[in-house]
Tab-separated table of C-alpha atoms and ligand atoms in Angstrom:
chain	number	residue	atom	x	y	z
A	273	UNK	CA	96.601	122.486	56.871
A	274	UNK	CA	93.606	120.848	59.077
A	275	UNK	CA	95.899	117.962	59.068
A	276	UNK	CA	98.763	119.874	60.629
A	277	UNK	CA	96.183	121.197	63.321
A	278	UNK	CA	94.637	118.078	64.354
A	279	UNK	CA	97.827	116.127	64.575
A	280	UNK	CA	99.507	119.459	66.646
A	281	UNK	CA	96.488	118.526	68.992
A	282	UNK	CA	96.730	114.850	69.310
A	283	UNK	CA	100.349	115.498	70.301
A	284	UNK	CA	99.652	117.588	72.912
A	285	UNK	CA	97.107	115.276	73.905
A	286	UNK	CA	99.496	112.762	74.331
A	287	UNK	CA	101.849	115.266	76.288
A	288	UNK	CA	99.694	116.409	78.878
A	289	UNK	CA	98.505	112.379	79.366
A	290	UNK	CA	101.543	111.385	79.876
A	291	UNK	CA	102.232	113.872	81.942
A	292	UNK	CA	99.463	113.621	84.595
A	293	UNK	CA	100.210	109.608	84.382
A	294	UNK	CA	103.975	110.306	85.369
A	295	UNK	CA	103.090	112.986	88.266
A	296	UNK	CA	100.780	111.218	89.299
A	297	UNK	CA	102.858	108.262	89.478
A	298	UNK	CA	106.084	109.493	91.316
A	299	UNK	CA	104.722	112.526	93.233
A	300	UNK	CA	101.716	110.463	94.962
A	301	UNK	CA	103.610	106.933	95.006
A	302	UNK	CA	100.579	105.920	92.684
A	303	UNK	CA	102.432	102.616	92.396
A	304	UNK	CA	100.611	99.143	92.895
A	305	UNK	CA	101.821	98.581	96.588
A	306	UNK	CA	103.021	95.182	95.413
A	307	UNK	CA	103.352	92.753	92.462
A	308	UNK	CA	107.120	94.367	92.788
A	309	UNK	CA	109.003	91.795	90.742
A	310	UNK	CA	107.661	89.017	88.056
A	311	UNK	CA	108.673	85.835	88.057
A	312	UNK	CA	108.162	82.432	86.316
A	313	UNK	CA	105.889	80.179	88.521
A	314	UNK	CA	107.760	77.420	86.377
A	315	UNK	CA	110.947	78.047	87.876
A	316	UNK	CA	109.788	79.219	90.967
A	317	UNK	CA	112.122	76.446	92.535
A	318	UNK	CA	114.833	77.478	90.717
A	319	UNK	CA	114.793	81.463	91.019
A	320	UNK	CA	117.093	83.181	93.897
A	321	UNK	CA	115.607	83.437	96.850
A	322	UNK	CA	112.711	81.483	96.515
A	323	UNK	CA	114.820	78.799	95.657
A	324	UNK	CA	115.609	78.181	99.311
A	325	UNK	CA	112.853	79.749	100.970
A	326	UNK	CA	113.163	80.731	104.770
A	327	UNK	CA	114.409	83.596	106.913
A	328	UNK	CA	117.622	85.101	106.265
A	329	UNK	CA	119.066	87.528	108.585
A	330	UNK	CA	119.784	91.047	106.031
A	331	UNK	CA	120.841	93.369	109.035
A	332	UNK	CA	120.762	94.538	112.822
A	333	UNK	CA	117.361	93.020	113.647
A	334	UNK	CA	116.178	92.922	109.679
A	335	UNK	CA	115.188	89.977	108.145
A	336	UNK	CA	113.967	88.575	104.908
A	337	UNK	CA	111.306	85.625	105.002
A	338	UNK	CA	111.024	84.291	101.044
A	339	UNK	CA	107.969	82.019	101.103
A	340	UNK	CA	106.185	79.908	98.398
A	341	UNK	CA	102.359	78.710	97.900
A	342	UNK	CA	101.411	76.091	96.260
A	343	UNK	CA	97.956	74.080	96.586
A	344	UNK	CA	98.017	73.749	99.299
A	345	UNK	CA	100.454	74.245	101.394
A	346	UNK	CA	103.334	77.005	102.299
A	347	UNK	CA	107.156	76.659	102.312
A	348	UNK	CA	108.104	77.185	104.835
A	349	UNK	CA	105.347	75.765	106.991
A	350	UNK	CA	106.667	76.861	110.813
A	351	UNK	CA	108.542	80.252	110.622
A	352	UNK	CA	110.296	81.211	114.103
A	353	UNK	CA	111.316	85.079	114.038
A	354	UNK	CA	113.359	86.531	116.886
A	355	UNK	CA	110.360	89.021	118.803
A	356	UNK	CA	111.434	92.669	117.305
A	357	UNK	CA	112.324	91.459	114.244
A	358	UNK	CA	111.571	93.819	111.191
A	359	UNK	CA	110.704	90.928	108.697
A	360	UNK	CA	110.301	92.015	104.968
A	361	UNK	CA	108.047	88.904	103.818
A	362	UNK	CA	108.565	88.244	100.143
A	363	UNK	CA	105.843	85.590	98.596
A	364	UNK	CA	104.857	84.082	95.493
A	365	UNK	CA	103.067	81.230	93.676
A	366	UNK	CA	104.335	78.401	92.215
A	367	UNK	CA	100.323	77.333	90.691
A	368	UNK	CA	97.226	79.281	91.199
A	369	UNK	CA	96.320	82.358	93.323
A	370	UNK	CA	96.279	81.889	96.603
A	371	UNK	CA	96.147	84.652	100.017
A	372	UNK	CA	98.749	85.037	102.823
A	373	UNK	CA	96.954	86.432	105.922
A	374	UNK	CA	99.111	86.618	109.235
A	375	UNK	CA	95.702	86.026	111.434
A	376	UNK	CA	95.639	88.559	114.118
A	377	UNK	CA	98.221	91.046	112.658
A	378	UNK	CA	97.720	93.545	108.927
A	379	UNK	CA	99.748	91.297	107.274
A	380	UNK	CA	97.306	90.355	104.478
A	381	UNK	CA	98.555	89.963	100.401
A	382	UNK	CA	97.590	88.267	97.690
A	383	UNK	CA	99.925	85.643	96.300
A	384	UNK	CA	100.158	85.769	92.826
A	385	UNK	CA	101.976	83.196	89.813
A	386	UNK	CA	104.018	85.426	88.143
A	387	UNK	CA	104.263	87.987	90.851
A	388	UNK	CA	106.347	88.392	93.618
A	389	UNK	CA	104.023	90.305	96.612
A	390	UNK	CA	105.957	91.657	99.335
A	391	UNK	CA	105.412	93.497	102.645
A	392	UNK	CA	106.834	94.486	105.936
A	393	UNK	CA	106.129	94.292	109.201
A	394	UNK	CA	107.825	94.682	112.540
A	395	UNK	CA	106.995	91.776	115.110
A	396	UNK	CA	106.685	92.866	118.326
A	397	UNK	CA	104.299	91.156	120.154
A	398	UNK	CA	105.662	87.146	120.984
A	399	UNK	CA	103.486	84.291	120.685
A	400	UNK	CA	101.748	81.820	117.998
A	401	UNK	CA	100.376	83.157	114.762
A	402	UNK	CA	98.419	81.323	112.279
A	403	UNK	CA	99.278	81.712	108.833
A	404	UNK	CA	96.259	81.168	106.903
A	405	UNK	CA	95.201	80.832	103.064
A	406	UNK	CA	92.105	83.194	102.017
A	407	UNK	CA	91.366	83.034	98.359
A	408	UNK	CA	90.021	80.302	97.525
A	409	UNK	CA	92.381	77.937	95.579
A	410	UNK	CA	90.761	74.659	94.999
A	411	UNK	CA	90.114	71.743	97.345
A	412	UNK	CA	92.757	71.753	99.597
A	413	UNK	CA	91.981	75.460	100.308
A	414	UNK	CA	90.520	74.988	104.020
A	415	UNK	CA	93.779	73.310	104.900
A	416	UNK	CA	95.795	75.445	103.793
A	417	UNK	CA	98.132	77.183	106.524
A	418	UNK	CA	101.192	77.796	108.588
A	419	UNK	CA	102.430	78.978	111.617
A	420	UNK	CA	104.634	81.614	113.011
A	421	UNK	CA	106.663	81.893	116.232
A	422	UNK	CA	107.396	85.007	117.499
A	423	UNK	CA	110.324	84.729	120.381
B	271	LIG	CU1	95.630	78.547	98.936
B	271	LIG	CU2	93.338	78.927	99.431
């Protein structure tokens, strides 16, 4: 009888958990802001779009930039994007964590193996930005950036 009690309980433990987990969740966008897709860093080369990573044009002034890290570099290495441009920047790792920082602007994410970190931003302002590595990633770290072109 206790049995039946306790296990009435644990269930409606378990019911109101979930509960507050999944409200929580979809009414508050409680979602990691990134780390959207997975990925093997093995076959980084080989998985669509990072395969041939660049900008690709995806509408009226929308773009897509698909980059890669790896120690210690980024590819691509010089990015030119048309001044206006609403650039969804997709990024992952192909070896160990490394950062993506867009000096200057917010654009700041961590680049993950295994994860594919993405974020958007709207480039308004033209000139030279310096794309620069900040987690630390090994030797190579200090040397490790890029630049962007804003037209
Ligand atoms: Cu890559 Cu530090």
């Amino acid at each position: 009888k206790y049995e039946k009690i306790w296990l009435t309980f644990g269930i409606g433990c378990l019911f109101v958990f979930l509960t507050v987990v999944g409200v929580s969740a979809f009414a508050e966008g409680n979602q990691p802001p990134s780390c959207l897709t997975t990925i093997d860093p093995e076959k980084v080369d080989q998985t669509p779009p990072f395969n041939k990573p660049g900008l690709v044009k995806t509408g009226n002034n929308e773009y897509q930039l698909n980059m890669v890290a790896s120690a210690f570099t980024f590819t691509p290495n010089q990015i030119e994007i048309p001044k206006g441009a609403k650039v969804t920047i997709n990024i992952t790792s192909k070896d160990v964590i490394h950062g993506f920082e867009v000096a200057g602007t917010n654009v700041n994410m961590m680049v993950e193996p295994g994860y594919v970190n993405s974020f958007t931003k709207t480039f308004n302002q033209p000139g030279e930005y310096t794309i620069v590595c900040n987690e630390y990633c090994g030797a190579g770290h200090h040397m490790m950036y890029g630049r962007i072109k804003v037209v």
